Amino acid sequence: MQGLTDKTLNRLLRLTLAFLWIWTGIVSLGLFPIADSLALVAPLGVPDGMSRALILGGGGLDLLLGILLLARWRVPWVGAAQLALMAAYTALVTLFMPELWLHPLGAIAKNLPVAAATLAMMALEGKRG
């Protein structure tokens, strides 16, 4: 797009990725019914208490990473943490719930373009000097 500067693109990527992480955190921490969340993680085979901790801990981490990105705190570091968390989520799903790769809304497949957008944001942030 003509006229779209690196600074504008970086801001757009940072804000939309922050929204995504904040939203998934909020949803995980209470908007999505906990019983449905527990059913989603049941294939991991962990005890109920551990499942709750995974859901709430993951949601809290998502929320924190989104807020840090929104606050523009060490963006490359936060981006790297987001990539690591996405890789962990994706690996767990691939090992224990591979059928989610076939979800018609691309529940897991979306991690690939989100990772690319995160890498682009990190690169643009690095160009700021």
PDB file of C-alpha atoms in Angstrom:
ATOM      1  CA  MET A   1       0.000   0.000   0.000  1.00  0.00           C
ATOM      2  CA  GLN A   2       1.399   3.317  -1.052  1.00  0.00           C
ATOM      3  CA  GLY A   3       1.879   5.801   1.764  1.00  0.00           C
ATOM      4  CA  LEU A   4       1.830   3.182   4.527  1.00  0.00           C
ATOM      5  CA  THR A   5       4.974   3.860   6.530  1.00  0.00           C
ATOM      6  CA  ASP A   6       6.904   1.343   8.585  1.00  0.00           C
ATOM      7  CA  LYS A   7       5.892   3.294  11.682  1.00  0.00           C
ATOM      8  CA  THR A   8       2.190   3.079  10.801  1.00  0.00           C
ATOM      9  CA  LEU A   9       2.421  -0.599   9.884  1.00  0.00           C
ATOM     10  CA  ASN A  10       4.288  -1.343  13.105  1.00  0.00           C
ATOM     11  CA  ARG A  11       1.639   0.479  15.156  1.00  0.00           C
ATOM     12  CA  LEU A  12      -1.157  -1.372  13.330  1.00  0.00           C
ATOM     13  CA  LEU A  13       0.485  -4.749  13.914  1.00  0.00           C
ATOM     14  CA  ARG A  14       1.244  -3.975  17.557  1.00  0.00           C
ATOM     15  CA  LEU A  15      -2.273  -2.755  18.349  1.00  0.00           C
ATOM     16  CA  THR A  16      -4.096  -5.569  16.556  1.00  0.00           C
ATOM     17  CA  LEU A  17      -1.851  -8.218  18.095  1.00  0.00           C
ATOM     18  CA  ALA A  18      -2.303  -6.613  21.531  1.00  0.00           C
ATOM     19  CA  PHE A  19      -6.077  -6.751  21.005  1.00  0.00           C
ATOM     20  CA  LEU A  20      -5.879 -10.443  20.058  1.00  0.00           C
ATOM     21  CA  TRP A  21      -3.865 -11.384  23.148  1.00  0.00           C
ATOM     22  CA  ILE A  22      -5.951  -9.249  25.505  1.00  0.00           C
ATOM     23  CA  TRP A  23      -9.187 -10.627  24.073  1.00  0.00           C
ATOM     24  CA  THR A  24      -8.078 -14.273  24.336  1.00  0.00           C
ATOM     25  CA  GLY A  25      -7.016 -13.595  27.920  1.00  0.00           C
ATOM     26  CA  ILE A  26     -10.371 -12.054  28.827  1.00  0.00           C
ATOM     27  CA  VAL A  27     -12.272 -14.871  27.132  1.00  0.00           C
ATOM     28  CA  SER A  28     -10.165 -17.529  28.856  1.00  0.00           C
ATOM     29  CA  LEU A  29     -10.506 -15.883  32.253  1.00  0.00           C
ATOM     30  CA  GLY A  30     -14.274 -15.840  32.307  1.00  0.00           C
ATOM     31  CA  LEU A  31     -16.273 -15.029  29.201  1.00  0.00           C
ATOM     32  CA  PHE A  32     -16.020 -18.610  27.937  1.00  0.00           C
ATOM     33  CA  PRO A  33     -17.695 -21.041  30.359  1.00  0.00           C
ATOM     34  CA  ILE A  34     -15.115 -22.836  32.518  1.00  0.00           C
ATOM     35  CA  ALA A  35     -16.893 -26.164  31.979  1.00  0.00           C
ATOM     36  CA  ASP A  36     -16.427 -25.793  28.217  1.00  0.00           C
ATOM     37  CA  SER A  37     -12.779 -24.826  28.727  1.00  0.00           C
ATOM     38  CA  LEU A  38     -12.257 -27.899  30.900  1.00  0.00           C
ATOM     39  CA  ALA A  39     -13.791 -30.044  28.161  1.00  0.00           C
ATOM     40  CA  LEU A  40     -11.394 -28.517  25.637  1.00  0.00           C
ATOM     41  CA  VAL A  41      -8.309 -29.392  27.684  1.00  0.00           C
ATOM     42  CA  ALA A  42      -9.594 -32.826  28.803  1.00  0.00           C
ATOM     43  CA  PRO A  43      -7.587 -34.624  26.066  1.00  0.00           C
ATOM     44  CA  LEU A  44      -4.403 -33.476  27.824  1.00  0.00           C
ATOM     45  CA  GLY A  45      -5.264 -35.945  30.580  1.00  0.00           C
ATOM     46  CA  VAL A  46      -4.365 -33.672  33.467  1.00  0.00           C
ATOM     47  CA  PRO A  47      -6.348 -33.577  36.723  1.00  0.00           C
ATOM     48  CA  ASP A  48      -9.214 -31.080  37.023  1.00  0.00           C
ATOM     49  CA  GLY A  49      -7.316 -28.732  39.341  1.00  0.00           C
ATOM     50  CA  MET A  50      -4.342 -28.687  36.984  1.00  0.00           C
ATOM     51  CA  SER A  51      -6.667 -28.084  34.026  1.00  0.00           C
ATOM     52  CA  ARG A  52      -8.137 -25.061  35.779  1.00  0.00           C
ATOM     53  CA  ALA A  53      -4.634 -23.781  36.520  1.00  0.00           C
ATOM     54  CA  LEU A  54      -3.648 -24.228  32.866  1.00  0.00           C
ATOM     55  CA  ILE A  55      -6.736 -22.370  31.650  1.00  0.00           C
ATOM     56  CA  LEU A  56      -6.445 -19.514  34.133  1.00  0.00           C
ATOM     57  CA  GLY A  57      -2.655 -19.330  33.899  1.00  0.00           C
ATOM     58  CA  GLY A  58      -2.759 -19.346  30.099  1.00  0.00           C
ATOM     59  CA  GLY A  59      -5.478 -16.724  30.067  1.00  0.00           C
ATOM     60  CA  GLY A  60      -3.565 -14.564  32.523  1.00  0.00           C
ATOM     61  CA  LEU A  61      -0.391 -14.893  30.481  1.00  0.00           C
ATOM     62  CA  ASP A  62      -2.258 -13.985  27.288  1.00  0.00           C
ATOM     63  CA  LEU A  63      -3.705 -10.924  29.009  1.00  0.00           C
ATOM     64  CA  LEU A  64      -0.333  -9.866  30.418  1.00  0.00           C
ATOM     65  CA  LEU A  65       1.460 -10.218  27.072  1.00  0.00           C
ATOM     66  CA  GLY A  66      -1.267  -8.204  25.343  1.00  0.00           C
ATOM     67  CA  ILE A  67      -1.096  -5.439  27.935  1.00  0.00           C
ATOM     68  CA  LEU A  68       2.708  -5.311  27.728  1.00  0.00           C
ATOM     69  CA  LEU A  69       2.467  -5.041  23.959  1.00  0.00           C
ATOM     70  CA  LEU A  70      -0.151  -2.310  24.239  1.00  0.00           C
ATOM     71  CA  ALA A  71       2.126  -0.457  26.677  1.00  0.00           C
ATOM     72  CA  ARG A  72       4.959  -0.931  24.185  1.00  0.00           C
ATOM     73  CA  TRP A  73       7.164  -2.506  26.826  1.00  0.00           C
ATOM     74  CA  ARG A  74      10.159  -4.261  25.230  1.00  0.00           C
ATOM     75  CA  VAL A  75       8.191  -5.166  22.121  1.00  0.00           C
ATOM     76  CA  PRO A  76      10.762  -7.605  20.653  1.00  0.00           C
ATOM     77  CA  TRP A  77      10.933  -9.478  23.970  1.00  0.00           C
ATOM     78  CA  VAL A  78       7.152  -9.599  24.296  1.00  0.00           C
ATOM     79  CA  GLY A  79       6.874 -10.733  20.675  1.00  0.00           C
ATOM     80  CA  ALA A  80       9.370 -13.538  21.342  1.00  0.00           C
ATOM     81  CA  ALA A  81       7.357 -14.599  24.400  1.00  0.00           C
ATOM     82  CA  GLN A  82       4.180 -14.594  22.311  1.00  0.00           C
ATOM     83  CA  LEU A  83       5.858 -16.750  19.652  1.00  0.00           C
ATOM     84  CA  ALA A  84       7.047 -19.199  22.319  1.00  0.00           C
ATOM     85  CA  LEU A  85       3.571 -19.398  23.864  1.00  0.00           C
ATOM     86  CA  MET A  86       1.951 -19.900  20.450  1.00  0.00           C
ATOM     87  CA  ALA A  87       4.474 -22.651  19.681  1.00  0.00           C
ATOM     88  CA  ALA A  88       3.666 -24.366  22.983  1.00  0.00           C
ATOM     89  CA  TYR A  89      -0.103 -24.108  22.413  1.00  0.00           C
ATOM     90  CA  THR A  90       0.302 -25.381  18.862  1.00  0.00           C
ATOM     91  CA  ALA A  91       2.510 -28.292  19.939  1.00  0.00           C
ATOM     92  CA  LEU A  92       0.058 -29.363  22.652  1.00  0.00           C
ATOM     93  CA  VAL A  93      -2.862 -29.207  20.254  1.00  0.00           C
ATOM     94  CA  THR A  94      -0.932 -31.073  17.568  1.00  0.00           C
ATOM     95  CA  LEU A  95       0.002 -33.857  19.985  1.00  0.00           C
ATOM     96  CA  PHE A  96      -3.238 -34.206  21.933  1.00  0.00           C
ATOM     97  CA  MET A  97      -6.001 -32.678  19.783  1.00  0.00           C
ATOM     98  CA  PRO A  98      -4.814 -32.878  16.160  1.00  0.00           C
ATOM     99  CA  GLU A  99      -8.406 -32.759  14.933  1.00  0.00           C
ATOM    100  CA  LEU A 100      -8.390 -29.014  15.711  1.00  0.00           C
ATOM    101  CA  TRP A 101      -6.126 -28.563  12.665  1.00  0.00           C
ATOM    102  CA  LEU A 102      -9.239 -29.490  10.658  1.00  0.00           C
ATOM    103  CA  HIS A 103     -11.522 -26.996  12.397  1.00  0.00           C
ATOM    104  CA  PRO A 104     -13.447 -25.114   9.679  1.00  0.00           C
ATOM    105  CA  LEU A 105     -12.656 -21.723  11.260  1.00  0.00           C
ATOM    106  CA  GLY A 106      -8.930 -22.454  11.300  1.00  0.00           C
ATOM    107  CA  ALA A 107      -8.650 -22.497  15.097  1.00  0.00           C
ATOM    108  CA  ILE A 108      -5.006 -23.607  15.035  1.00  0.00           C
ATOM    109  CA  ALA A 109      -4.036 -22.813  11.454  1.00  0.00           C
ATOM    110  CA  LYS A 110      -4.459 -19.110  12.318  1.00  0.00           C
ATOM    111  CA  ASN A 111      -1.370 -19.358  14.518  1.00  0.00           C
ATOM    112  CA  LEU A 112       0.803 -19.393  11.398  1.00  0.00           C
ATOM    113  CA  PRO A 113      -0.200 -15.944  10.033  1.00  0.00           C
ATOM    114  CA  VAL A 114      -0.319 -14.551  13.578  1.00  0.00           C
ATOM    115  CA  ALA A 115       3.268 -15.737  14.061  1.00  0.00           C
ATOM    116  CA  ALA A 116       4.240 -14.083  10.763  1.00  0.00           C
ATOM    117  CA  ALA A 117       2.561 -10.832  11.835  1.00  0.00           C
ATOM    118  CA  THR A 118       4.398 -11.017  15.161  1.00  0.00           C
ATOM    119  CA  LEU A 119       7.733 -11.492  13.395  1.00  0.00           C
ATOM    120  CA  ALA A 120       6.978  -8.543  11.107  1.00  0.00           C
ATOM    121  CA  MET A 121       6.099  -6.371  14.107  1.00  0.00           C
ATOM    122  CA  MET A 122       9.326  -7.382  15.843  1.00  0.00           C
ATOM    123  CA  ALA A 123      11.380  -6.588  12.739  1.00  0.00           C
ATOM    124  CA  LEU A 124       9.737  -3.201  12.304  1.00  0.00           C
ATOM    125  CA  GLU A 125      10.280  -2.422  15.979  1.00  0.00           C
ATOM    126  CA  GLY A 126      13.941  -3.325  15.562  1.00  0.00           C
ATOM    127  CA  LYS A 127      14.236  -0.838  12.665  1.00  0.00           C
ATOM    128  CA  ARG A 128      13.185   1.954  15.014  1.00  0.00           C
ATOM    129  CA  GLY A 129      16.625   1.708  16.565  1.00  0.00           C
TER     130      GLY A 129
END
